[in-house]
Coordinates of C-alpha atoms in Angstrom, one line a residue:
M118 CA 66.0 -161.7 41.7
A119 CA 67.6 -158.3 41.1
E120 CA 64.5 -157.3 39.0
R121 CA 62.1 -158.6 41.9
I122 CA 64.0 -156.5 44.4
A123 CA 63.8 -153.6 42.1
R124 CA 59.9 -153.8 41.5
R125 CA 59.4 -154.3 45.4
K126 CA 61.5 -150.9 45.9
L127 CA 62.6 -152.3 49.3
P128 CA 64.1 -149.5 51.7
F129 CA 67.9 -149.2 51.5
R130 CA 68.5 -150.5 54.9
Q131 CA 66.3 -153.9 54.2
L132 CA 68.1 -154.3 51.0
V133 CA 71.4 -154.3 52.5
A134 CA 70.3 -156.7 55.2
L135 CA 69.0 -159.1 52.4
L136 CA 72.3 -158.9 50.6
I137 CA 74.1 -159.6 53.7
L138 CA 71.9 -162.4 54.4
I139 CA 72.3 -164.1 50.9
Q140 CA 76.0 -163.8 51.3
F141 CA 76.0 -165.4 54.8
C142 CA 73.7 -168.4 53.3
V143 CA 76.3 -168.9 50.6
A144 CA 79.1 -168.7 52.6
T145 CA 77.5 -171.2 55.0
A146 CA 76.6 -173.5 52.3
L147 CA 80.4 -173.5 51.0
A148 CA 82.0 -173.7 54.4
P149 CA 83.7 -177.0 55.3
S150 CA 82.2 -178.8 58.4
S151 CA 83.7 -178.0 61.7
P152 CA 83.1 -179.3 65.5
T153 CA 80.3 -177.5 67.3
T154 CA 81.3 -174.5 69.0
P155 CA 80.4 -174.6 72.8
H156 CA 77.7 -172.1 73.9
P157 CA 79.2 -169.1 75.9
R158 CA 77.3 -170.8 78.8
C159 CA 79.9 -173.6 79.0
I160 CA 82.6 -171.2 79.9
L161 CA 80.7 -169.9 82.9
V162 CA 80.1 -173.1 84.8
G163 CA 81.4 -172.9 88.4
R164 CA 83.7 -175.6 90.0
D165 CA 81.2 -176.2 92.7
S166 CA 78.1 -175.6 90.4
A167 CA 75.0 -177.9 91.0
L168 CA 75.0 -178.2 87.1
S169 CA 78.2 -180.2 86.1
P170 CA 80.2 -179.1 83.3
G171 CA 79.1 -182.1 81.1
R172 CA 75.5 -181.5 81.5
A173 CA 75.7 -177.8 80.9
C174 CA 77.6 -178.0 77.6
R175 CA 75.4 -180.7 76.4
N176 CA 72.4 -178.7 77.1
A177 CA 74.1 -175.7 75.6
N178 CA 75.3 -177.4 72.6
N179 CA 72.2 -179.2 71.7
K180 CA 70.7 -175.6 71.1
H181 CA 73.5 -174.4 69.0
G182 CA 72.1 -172.1 66.2
Q183 CA 68.7 -171.9 67.9
K184 CA 67.1 -169.5 70.2
R185 CA 68.2 -170.3 73.9
K186 CA 66.3 -172.4 75.9
A187 CA 66.6 -172.1 79.7
T188 CA 68.7 -174.8 81.1
L189 CA 68.7 -173.4 84.8
G190 CA 65.8 -175.6 86.1
N191 CA 65.2 -175.0 89.9
L192 CA 66.4 -171.6 91.2
A193 CA 68.2 -173.3 93.8
Q194 CA 70.4 -174.8 91.4
F195 CA 72.5 -171.7 91.2
R196 CA 72.9 -171.1 95.0
S197 CA 76.4 -172.6 94.8
Q198 CA 77.6 -171.3 91.8
V199 CA 79.9 -168.7 93.2
E200 CA 81.6 -170.0 96.6
D201 CA 82.7 -167.0 98.2
G202 CA 82.1 -163.2 98.6
E203 CA 78.2 -163.4 98.2
P204 CA 76.2 -163.6 101.0
N205 CA 73.4 -166.2 101.4
S206 CA 70.0 -164.9 100.2
P207 CA 67.0 -166.0 102.3
T208 CA 64.9 -166.1 99.1
N209 CA 65.3 -167.8 95.7
L210 CA 67.6 -165.5 94.2
P211 CA 70.8 -167.3 93.4
A212 CA 74.2 -166.2 93.6
T213 CA 74.2 -162.8 91.9
F214 CA 77.1 -162.9 89.4
P215 CA 76.0 -165.8 87.7
A216 CA 72.3 -164.7 87.6
M217 CA 73.6 -161.5 86.1
L218 CA 75.5 -163.3 83.5
D219 CA 72.3 -165.3 82.7
A220 CA 70.3 -162.5 82.2
L221 CA 72.6 -160.9 79.7
D222 CA 72.6 -164.4 77.9
V223 CA 68.9 -164.4 77.5
M224 CA 68.8 -160.6 76.6
Q225 CA 71.3 -161.3 73.8
S226 CA 70.3 -164.7 72.6
H227 CA 66.5 -164.0 72.6
F228 CA 66.3 -160.7 71.2
F229 CA 69.6 -159.5 69.5
E230 CA 70.1 -160.5 65.9
I231 CA 73.7 -160.3 65.2
W232 CA 73.5 -160.4 61.4
L233 CA 71.4 -157.1 61.4
G234 CA 73.2 -155.7 64.1
I235 CA 70.1 -154.7 66.3
W236 CA 67.5 -155.9 68.7
P237 CA 64.7 -156.0 66.1
T238 CA 61.7 -155.4 68.4
A239 CA 63.4 -152.4 70.2
I240 CA 62.8 -148.9 68.7
D241 CA 65.8 -146.5 68.2
W242 CA 66.1 -145.0 71.5
T243 CA 65.4 -148.3 73.7
A244 CA 68.1 -149.9 71.3
A245 CA 70.3 -147.2 72.4
V246 CA 69.7 -148.1 76.2
M247 CA 70.0 -151.8 75.4
G248 CA 73.7 -151.1 74.0
T249 CA 74.3 -149.2 77.2
Q250 CA 73.1 -152.0 79.3
V251 CA 75.4 -154.5 77.7
S252 CA 78.5 -152.2 77.8
T253 CA 78.2 -151.6 81.7
T254 CA 77.5 -155.3 82.3
L255 CA 80.7 -156.0 80.3
N256 CA 82.3 -153.5 82.6
A257 CA 81.2 -155.4 85.8
I258 CA 82.5 -158.8 84.1
T259 CA 85.8 -157.5 83.3
S260 CA 86.2 -156.0 86.8
F261 CA 85.3 -159.2 88.4
T262 CA 88.3 -160.1 90.5
D263 CA 87.6 -163.5 91.7
Y264 CA 87.0 -164.9 88.0
D265 CA 90.1 -167.0 88.3
A266 CA 88.8 -168.5 91.6
H267 CA 85.3 -169.2 90.8
L268 CA 84.6 -169.6 87.1
G269 CA 86.4 -171.7 84.6
A270 CA 85.6 -173.0 81.1
V271 CA 85.3 -176.4 79.8
D272 CA 86.1 -177.6 76.2
E273 CA 83.9 -180.1 74.2
S274 CA 85.4 -183.0 76.3
G275 CA 84.4 -181.4 79.5
L276 CA 87.9 -180.7 80.6
M277 CA 88.9 -177.3 82.3
M278 CA 90.3 -174.5 80.2
D279 CA 92.3 -171.6 81.1
S280 CA 89.6 -169.3 83.0
V281 CA 91.6 -166.3 81.4
T282 CA 90.7 -167.7 78.0
A283 CA 87.2 -168.3 79.2
R284 CA 86.5 -164.7 80.3
E285 CA 88.2 -163.1 77.1
N286 CA 85.9 -165.5 75.1
L287 CA 82.9 -164.3 76.7
I288 CA 83.8 -160.4 76.7
N289 CA 84.8 -160.9 73.1
Q290 CA 81.3 -162.4 72.3
Y291 CA 79.2 -159.7 73.6
F292 CA 81.7 -156.9 72.4
S293 CA 81.1 -158.1 69.1
H294 CA 77.5 -157.5 69.3
L295 CA 78.2 -153.9 70.3
T296 CA 80.3 -153.3 67.3
S297 CA 77.6 -155.1 65.0
F298 CA 75.2 -152.7 67.0
Y299 CA 77.2 -149.6 65.7
F300 CA 76.9 -150.5 62.1
G301 CA 73.1 -151.5 62.6
E302 CA 72.0 -148.4 64.8
N303 CA 69.6 -146.4 62.9
A304 CA 72.0 -143.3 63.1
F305 CA 70.3 -141.4 60.4
G306 CA 66.9 -141.8 61.5
L307 CA 67.9 -140.8 65.1
R308 CA 69.2 -137.4 63.5
T309 CA 65.5 -136.3 62.9
Q310 CA 64.1 -137.5 66.1
A311 CA 63.3 -135.6 69.7
Y312 CA 66.6 -134.4 71.5
D313 CA 66.3 -137.1 74.3
D314 CA 66.6 -139.8 71.7
M315 CA 69.6 -138.3 70.6
L316 CA 71.2 -138.1 74.0
W317 CA 70.7 -141.7 74.8
V318 CA 73.0 -142.4 71.7
V319 CA 75.6 -140.1 73.5
L320 CA 75.6 -141.8 76.8
G321 CA 75.5 -145.2 75.2
W322 CA 78.7 -145.0 73.1
L323 CA 80.6 -143.2 75.9
E324 CA 79.7 -146.1 78.2
S325 CA 81.3 -148.4 75.4
I326 CA 84.3 -146.3 75.7
S327 CA 84.3 -146.7 79.2
F328 CA 84.3 -150.3 79.0
I329 CA 87.2 -150.6 76.2
N330 CA 89.5 -148.6 78.5
T331 CA 88.8 -150.7 81.5
H332 CA 89.3 -154.0 79.9
S333 CA 92.2 -153.0 78.3
E334 CA 93.8 -151.3 81.2
L335 CA 92.8 -154.1 83.7
H336 CA 94.1 -157.2 81.3
F337 CA 96.2 -155.8 78.6
E338 CA 98.2 -152.9 79.9
S339 CA 98.7 -153.3 83.5
S340 CA 102.3 -154.2 84.6
T341 CA 101.0 -156.9 86.8
S342 CA 98.9 -158.6 84.2
S343 CA 99.8 -161.6 82.6
E344 CA 97.9 -160.8 79.7
R345 CA 100.2 -157.9 79.2
N346 CA 100.2 -157.2 75.3
S347 CA 100.2 -153.4 74.7
S348 CA 96.5 -152.8 74.5
W349 CA 93.4 -154.8 73.8
H350 CA 92.1 -154.7 70.2
G351 CA 88.7 -153.3 71.0
R352 CA 90.5 -149.8 71.3
Q353 CA 90.5 -149.7 67.5
F354 CA 86.8 -148.7 67.9
I355 CA 87.2 -145.8 70.3
P356 CA 87.4 -143.2 67.3
S357 CA 84.2 -144.4 65.9
F358 CA 82.3 -144.4 69.0
A359 CA 83.6 -141.2 70.2
H360 CA 82.7 -139.8 66.8
R361 CA 79.0 -140.8 66.8
A362 CA 78.9 -139.5 70.5
R363 CA 80.1 -136.1 69.4
I364 CA 77.7 -135.9 66.4
F365 CA 74.9 -136.6 68.5
Y366 CA 75.9 -134.4 71.4
D367 CA 76.3 -131.3 69.1
L368 CA 72.8 -132.2 67.3
A369 CA 71.0 -132.5 70.7
S370 CA 72.7 -129.3 72.3
R371 CA 70.7 -127.4 69.8
G372 CA 67.5 -128.1 72.1
W373 CA 68.7 -125.6 74.9
D374 CA 66.6 -122.9 74.7
T375 CA 66.6 -119.3 76.9
S376 CA 63.8 -117.7 75.0
L377 CA 61.3 -119.7 77.3
C378 CA 61.5 -120.2 81.0
G379 CA 65.2 -118.6 81.2
G380 CA 66.6 -121.8 79.9
G381 CA 66.3 -125.6 79.8
M382 CA 66.2 -128.1 77.1
I383 CA 62.9 -128.4 74.6
W384 CA 61.9 -132.0 74.2
S385 CA 61.0 -132.1 70.5
P386 CA 61.3 -129.6 67.6
Y387 CA 58.2 -131.3 66.3
L388 CA 55.9 -130.4 69.1
A389 CA 55.0 -127.5 71.2
P390 CA 57.6 -126.3 73.6
Y391 CA 57.8 -128.7 76.4
K392 CA 60.5 -128.6 78.9
N393 CA 60.8 -131.8 80.5
A394 CA 62.8 -133.8 83.2
I395 CA 64.3 -136.3 81.2
T396 CA 65.6 -134.4 78.3
N397 CA 67.3 -132.0 80.8
Q398 CA 68.6 -134.6 82.7
L399 CA 70.1 -136.3 79.9
Y400 CA 71.7 -133.2 78.7
I401 CA 73.3 -132.8 82.2
S402 CA 74.5 -136.3 82.3
A403 CA 75.8 -136.3 78.5
S404 CA 77.5 -132.8 79.0
I405 CA 79.5 -133.9 81.9
S406 CA 80.3 -137.2 80.5
M407 CA 81.7 -135.4 77.2
Y408 CA 84.0 -133.3 79.6
L409 CA 85.3 -136.1 81.5
Y410 CA 85.3 -139.2 79.0
F411 CA 85.1 -138.2 75.5
P412 CA 88.7 -138.8 74.2
G413 CA 88.5 -136.1 71.5
D414 CA 87.6 -136.5 67.7
D415 CA 89.7 -135.7 64.7
N416 CA 87.2 -137.0 62.4
T417 CA 85.7 -134.0 60.3
S418 CA 83.1 -136.0 58.3
P419 CA 80.3 -133.9 57.4
F420 CA 76.9 -134.4 58.3
L421 CA 73.5 -132.8 57.3
V422 CA 72.8 -129.4 58.9
N423 CA 69.3 -128.0 57.7
G424 CA 69.7 -129.8 54.5
E425 CA 73.0 -128.8 53.9
T426 CA 76.6 -130.7 54.6
A427 CA 79.0 -128.9 57.0
E428 CA 82.5 -130.1 57.7
L429 CA 83.1 -130.8 61.5
P430 CA 85.9 -128.8 63.4
K431 CA 88.0 -131.3 65.4
A432 CA 87.1 -131.6 69.0
K433 CA 89.4 -131.8 71.9
E434 CA 89.5 -133.8 74.8
H435 CA 88.2 -132.3 78.3
D436 CA 86.6 -129.2 76.5
E437 CA 85.3 -126.8 79.3
K438 CA 82.3 -126.1 77.2
Y439 CA 80.9 -129.4 78.1
L440 CA 81.4 -128.6 81.9
E441 CA 80.0 -125.2 81.6
A442 CA 76.8 -126.7 79.9
A443 CA 76.5 -129.3 82.5
I444 CA 76.6 -126.7 85.3
E445 CA 74.1 -124.3 83.7
A446 CA 71.7 -127.0 83.1
Y447 CA 71.7 -128.3 86.5
T448 CA 71.2 -124.9 87.9
W449 CA 68.3 -124.3 85.7
L450 CA 66.9 -127.7 86.5
S451 CA 67.4 -127.3 90.3
S452 CA 65.6 -124.1 90.6
S453 CA 62.6 -125.0 87.9
N454 CA 60.4 -126.3 90.7
M455 CA 60.0 -129.6 88.8
T456 CA 59.8 -131.8 91.9
N457 CA 56.6 -132.5 93.9
T458 CA 55.9 -132.8 97.5
K459 CA 57.6 -136.1 97.7
G460 CA 60.8 -134.6 96.2
L461 CA 60.3 -136.5 92.9
Y462 CA 60.7 -135.1 89.5
T463 CA 57.6 -134.8 87.9
D464 CA 57.7 -134.9 83.9
G465 CA 57.9 -131.2 82.9
F466 CA 56.5 -128.0 81.9
H467 CA 54.3 -126.3 79.2
I468 CA 54.3 -122.5 78.9
H469 CA 50.7 -121.3 79.5
G470 CA 49.2 -119.5 76.2
W471 CA 52.1 -120.6 74.0
R472 CA 50.8 -120.6 70.5
G473 CA 53.3 -120.6 67.8
G474 CA 55.9 -118.5 69.1
G475 CA 57.5 -115.2 67.2
L476 CA 56.0 -113.3 64.3
N477 CA 52.4 -114.2 63.9
G478 CA 52.2 -116.4 67.0
S479 CA 52.3 -115.8 70.8
I480 CA 54.7 -117.1 73.3
G481 CA 52.2 -116.8 75.8
S482 CA 53.5 -116.3 79.4
G483 CA 57.1 -117.3 78.4
K484 CA 57.3 -118.9 81.8
C485 CA 57.3 -122.8 82.6
D486 CA 54.0 -122.6 84.6
V487 CA 52.0 -125.7 83.6
R488 CA 53.4 -128.6 85.1
E489 CA 52.6 -132.2 84.2
E490 CA 52.5 -134.1 87.3
Q491 CA 53.2 -137.6 85.9
V492 CA 56.0 -139.4 87.8
Y493 CA 58.2 -141.9 85.8
T494 CA 61.1 -143.9 87.6
Y495 CA 63.8 -143.0 85.0
N496 CA 63.1 -139.3 85.7
Q497 CA 64.7 -139.9 89.3
G498 CA 67.6 -142.1 87.6
V499 CA 69.4 -140.3 84.8
L500 CA 70.3 -137.3 86.9
L501 CA 72.3 -139.5 89.3
S502 CA 75.2 -140.1 87.0
G503 CA 75.2 -136.3 85.9
L504 CA 75.5 -135.5 89.8
R505 CA 78.4 -137.9 90.2
G506 CA 80.0 -136.5 87.1
L507 CA 79.6 -133.0 88.5
W508 CA 81.3 -133.9 91.6
E509 CA 84.0 -135.6 89.6
A510 CA 84.6 -132.5 87.6
T511 CA 84.5 -129.8 90.4
G512 CA 84.9 -131.6 93.8
S513 CA 81.6 -129.8 95.1
T514 CA 80.1 -132.2 97.7
N515 CA 76.6 -130.6 97.1
Y516 CA 76.1 -132.7 93.9
L517 CA 76.5 -135.7 95.9
E518 CA 74.4 -134.5 98.7
D519 CA 71.7 -133.8 96.1
G520 CA 72.0 -137.3 94.7
H521 CA 71.8 -139.1 97.8
Q522 CA 68.6 -137.1 98.7
L523 CA 67.1 -138.2 95.4
V524 CA 67.8 -141.6 96.0
R525 CA 66.2 -141.6 99.4
N526 CA 63.0 -139.8 98.2
V527 CA 62.6 -142.7 95.4
I528 CA 63.3 -145.4 98.3
A529 CA 60.6 -143.6 100.6
A530 CA 58.3 -143.3 97.3
T531 CA 58.1 -147.1 97.3
G532 CA 56.8 -147.6 101.0
W533 CA 60.3 -148.7 102.3
P534 CA 61.2 -149.6 104.9
I535 CA 58.5 -152.2 105.2
E536 CA 56.3 -152.5 108.0
S537 CA 53.4 -155.3 108.7
T538 CA 50.6 -152.8 107.9
S539 CA 48.3 -153.0 105.0
E540 CA 49.3 -149.4 104.1
N541 CA 52.6 -151.0 102.6
Y542 CA 50.4 -152.4 99.8
Q543 CA 48.9 -149.1 98.8
W544 CA 50.8 -146.8 96.1
A545 CA 53.4 -144.7 97.9
G546 CA 54.2 -142.4 94.8
L547 CA 56.5 -144.7 92.8
G548 CA 55.6 -148.3 93.9
R549 CA 54.5 -150.1 97.2
N550 CA 56.0 -152.5 99.5
G551 CA 59.4 -151.6 98.9
I552 CA 59.0 -152.5 95.2
L553 CA 59.8 -149.8 92.3
E554 CA 56.9 -149.5 89.8
E555 CA 55.6 -147.6 87.0
A556 CA 51.9 -146.5 87.2
C557 CA 51.3 -148.3 84.0
D558 CA 52.5 -151.7 85.6
L559 CA 49.1 -152.4 87.5
H560 CA 47.1 -152.7 84.2
G561 CA 49.8 -153.9 81.8
T562 CA 49.5 -150.9 79.7
C563 CA 53.2 -149.8 79.8
N564 CA 54.7 -149.6 75.9
Q565 CA 58.2 -149.7 75.0
N566 CA 59.0 -146.3 76.6
G567 CA 57.7 -147.5 80.1
Q568 CA 59.1 -150.9 80.0
T569 CA 62.6 -149.6 79.8
F570 CA 62.6 -147.1 82.6
K571 CA 63.2 -149.0 85.7
G572 CA 66.6 -150.6 84.0
I573 CA 67.4 -147.0 83.5
F574 CA 67.2 -146.0 87.2
F575 CA 69.1 -148.8 88.2
H576 CA 71.9 -148.2 85.6
H577 CA 72.4 -144.7 86.9
L578 CA 72.0 -145.5 90.5
T579 CA 74.9 -148.1 89.9
L580 CA 77.2 -145.3 88.3
F581 CA 76.2 -142.8 91.0
C582 CA 77.1 -145.3 94.0
A583 CA 80.4 -146.4 92.8
A584 CA 83.2 -145.7 95.5
L585 CA 84.9 -142.4 95.2
P586 CA 88.6 -142.3 94.2
K587 CA 90.7 -141.3 96.9
G588 CA 93.8 -139.1 96.9
E589 CA 94.8 -135.9 95.2
K590 CA 93.3 -134.4 92.1
E591 CA 94.4 -135.8 88.7
G592 CA 93.9 -133.8 85.7
V593 CA 90.3 -132.8 85.4
F594 CA 89.3 -135.6 88.0
W595 CA 88.7 -134.5 91.7
R596 CA 89.4 -137.1 94.5
A597 CA 88.0 -137.5 97.8
D598 CA 89.4 -137.5 101.3
K599 CA 88.9 -140.7 103.4
D600 CA 85.9 -139.3 105.4
L601 CA 84.0 -138.5 102.1
V602 CA 84.8 -141.9 100.8
A603 CA 83.4 -143.5 103.9
L604 CA 80.4 -141.2 104.1
H605 CA 79.5 -141.9 100.3
S606 CA 80.0 -145.6 100.9
K607 CA 77.9 -145.8 104.0
S608 CA 75.1 -144.0 102.5
C609 CA 75.2 -146.3 99.3
R610 CA 75.2 -149.3 101.4
E611 CA 72.2 -148.2 103.3
Y612 CA 70.2 -148.5 100.0
G613 CA 71.4 -152.3 99.8
G614 CA 68.2 -153.9 101.6
W615 CA 66.0 -151.8 99.2
I616 CA 68.1 -152.9 96.3
R617 CA 68.0 -156.4 97.2
R618 CA 64.3 -156.5 97.6
N619 CA 63.9 -155.2 94.1
A620 CA 66.2 -157.9 92.6
E621 CA 64.4 -160.6 94.3
A622 CA 61.0 -159.2 93.2
A623 CA 62.3 -158.9 89.6
Y624 CA 63.8 -162.5 89.6
E625 CA 60.5 -163.9 90.5
T626 CA 58.9 -162.6 87.6
R627 CA 61.2 -164.8 85.2
D628 CA 59.4 -167.2 83.0
E629 CA 60.5 -170.8 82.1
E630 CA 62.9 -169.3 79.3
G631 CA 64.5 -166.9 82.0
R632 CA 62.8 -163.6 80.5
F633 CA 62.0 -161.0 83.0
G634 CA 58.5 -159.4 83.5
M635 CA 57.8 -155.7 83.6
W636 CA 55.7 -155.7 86.9
W637 CA 58.1 -156.6 89.5
A638 CA 55.3 -156.3 92.2
A639 CA 53.1 -158.7 90.4
K640 CA 53.0 -161.3 93.3
L641 CA 51.5 -158.8 95.6
D642 CA 48.5 -158.4 93.3
R643 CA 46.0 -160.0 95.9
W644 CA 46.8 -157.6 98.5
V645 CA 46.6 -154.4 96.3
G646 CA 43.4 -152.6 97.1
N647 CA 41.8 -149.6 95.6
D648 CA 43.9 -148.3 92.3
D649 CA 41.8 -145.1 91.7
H650 CA 45.0 -143.0 92.7
L651 CA 46.8 -144.4 89.7
N652 CA 43.8 -142.9 87.3
G653 CA 43.4 -139.7 89.1
K654 CA 43.4 -136.1 87.6
D655 CA 46.5 -135.3 89.6
E656 CA 48.6 -137.9 87.8
G657 CA 48.9 -135.8 84.9
T658 CA 49.2 -137.2 81.1
D659 CA 51.0 -140.4 80.7
Y660 CA 52.0 -139.6 77.2
R661 CA 55.1 -141.8 77.6
N662 CA 52.6 -145.0 77.5
S663 CA 49.4 -143.7 76.1
G664 CA 50.9 -141.6 73.4
V665 CA 51.0 -137.6 73.0
P666 CA 47.4 -136.0 73.1
D667 CA 46.5 -134.2 69.7
D668 CA 45.6 -130.9 71.3
D669 CA 46.8 -127.1 71.4
I670 CA 48.9 -127.9 74.5
W671 CA 51.1 -130.4 73.1
Q672 CA 51.1 -129.9 69.2
L673 CA 52.5 -127.3 67.0
P674 CA 49.8 -125.0 65.2
R675 CA 48.7 -126.8 62.1
S676 CA 49.9 -124.2 59.9
R677 CA 53.5 -124.4 61.2
A678 CA 53.8 -128.1 62.1
A679 CA 56.3 -130.1 60.2
V680 CA 56.3 -133.7 59.6
P681 CA 58.9 -135.7 61.4
M682 CA 60.3 -138.8 60.4
H683 CA 59.5 -140.1 63.7
R684 CA 56.1 -139.4 65.3
P685 CA 55.1 -140.2 69.1
I686 CA 52.8 -143.4 69.2
L687 CA 49.2 -142.0 69.7
K688 CA 47.6 -145.3 71.0
P689 CA 48.8 -147.3 73.9
H690 CA 50.3 -150.9 73.1
G691 CA 48.1 -152.8 75.8
K692 CA 44.6 -152.7 77.0
K693 CA 43.5 -152.2 80.4
L694 CA 43.3 -155.9 81.3
P695 CA 41.9 -157.8 84.4
R696 CA 44.9 -158.4 87.1
G697 CA 44.3 -162.1 87.5
T698 CA 42.9 -164.2 90.3
D699 CA 44.0 -164.9 93.7
D700 CA 45.3 -168.2 93.0
G701 CA 48.1 -166.9 90.7
S702 CA 46.8 -169.0 87.7
K703 CA 47.3 -166.0 85.4
D704 CA 50.8 -164.5 84.7
L705 CA 50.2 -160.9 85.1
N706 CA 53.5 -160.2 83.0
D707 CA 52.0 -161.6 80.0
R708 CA 49.5 -158.9 79.6
G709 CA 50.2 -155.9 77.1
R710 CA 53.5 -156.2 75.3
G711 CA 54.6 -159.3 77.6
R712 CA 58.3 -159.9 78.2
T713 CA 60.4 -157.9 75.9
V714 CA 63.9 -156.9 75.5
E715 CA 63.1 -153.7 77.5
T716 CA 61.7 -155.8 80.4
Q717 CA 64.9 -158.1 80.3
S718 CA 67.4 -155.0 80.5
G719 CA 65.4 -154.1 83.6
G720 CA 66.0 -157.2 85.3
L721 CA 69.8 -157.2 84.0
A722 CA 70.1 -153.7 85.4
V723 CA 68.8 -154.5 88.9
L724 CA 70.9 -157.6 89.2
R725 CA 73.9 -155.6 88.2
A726 CA 73.1 -153.0 90.9
L727 CA 72.9 -155.6 93.5
Y728 CA 76.1 -157.4 92.4
R729 CA 78.2 -154.3 92.2
L730 CA 76.7 -152.3 95.1
V731 CA 75.7 -154.8 97.6
D732 CA 77.3 -158.3 97.0
K733 CA 80.9 -157.2 96.0
D734 CA 83.1 -155.0 97.6
V735 CA 85.3 -154.5 94.4
Y736 CA 83.0 -151.7 93.2
M737 CA 82.3 -150.1 96.5
G738 CA 85.8 -149.7 97.8

């Protein structure tokens, strides 16, 4: 076998994976037989559930070791799973907490391979986002104060188990996926990719650290906790997660450039200078998160710098350089003229006449003066968590005001509030009829990039709208007075109807296996009229879904172009396909790439936003 492997010259990662698989198979064959382990779904059965414990666990155990089969049946079956604290929905959306748990279960059981430590169909940056979505959902689960009252667990005989054990079992199951992903993540490949790809990694591992701290403090370190036992075992991973976040922040920060446009992050070192919204927003959010939540790093392990190794200096907690970087970056972004007439961030700027830069090239105008008008949902979202962090670090309410204005602009650009007119079914700038959309949704041409965007928006909206902490300043963290707390909460509650509208629309796209679709407004298809507005010249270049153009505006001069390890996709994944028939016989969410881990993460994120911001007071204060 070794000779055959050598002849095939397998890549190192595949070789390691193969050896792990062989080891696993041998261990499985030699292991003594044991009773079937109940599926995690068994620990989530509500005492008043329409699904009895016996039936739920029987269905779950029958599929043990196989890809998950949906056992939810009729959507109405979940209406009574959580008895209190969640308003009855006039639509088919069930109680939000169990719906959120099921979305997570489908995402992980369908798309994650624990023995590889990855979501195999994801690409590197979307995988980092998937990890973020898992961490922040675990944060919501561990913060669920009514767990003991509403959810319990059953053993194989159908008897109720301790709900504390049930929660901890659930938490540990998905946390093991995160630790597996830490080793499965393509950390070496990501170091050679675009700066925005690196910054997703930073936010992901800082979110994992946030979850670890929350879970440990709530259930292991609190003086009132019955589970008090110094600290949770997950804390042992904080140094590793922090080290990776720090490495990728340091690598990405090289993209900050003052030679063009007076500042701003460059998107990719492998293309002509392009200062886009997402890279700059990520830099703001990552910088302020490093200032507030990065715990420091004593690991000086070297990593490659221009082909040479360099030992890292130790990094301290709450380093002012991160705060200064965030403030400088937002000052530049807010004055860059990157928003359109609707108050939405367009995609970014080229530099007119740039042809290779210094020495034998030309920097052209040296200004950000060629704007790409394409608008994406995630370009309106990532900045929100950055603005929230800037308020926490400075106490300046201007950051909160800017964030609320951006949210209101997004909501208005979806045609909300809804009125009984045909205009509501026309494109409003970022959706229609109150439902958030990407321009690629209509024809099913979204690739992995586009399929991830809406989930990113709702993730960062949820972070922004968390209740402001009250009281006096604690260390580097500012606190709000009662008037500011009330105003922020009131503003966020005003978004509740719109959030519910999108959660319900997303939920309606689920197939029989519980997988969410990409186009949440698909059921409005027969009312959608002329869509020339989506293909007009004013929409800019949809390079995120159709690929980076091979022209002088986007590409480096041939004589200076390096060949990166990760090149942008130059062809869209899907074709422009018919939108179906009026009787709904064709599932519009099966077009193009269909239902993927990225579309599932979108459904998970909007359900989490509904749960934390609308249906539960625990997060809103």
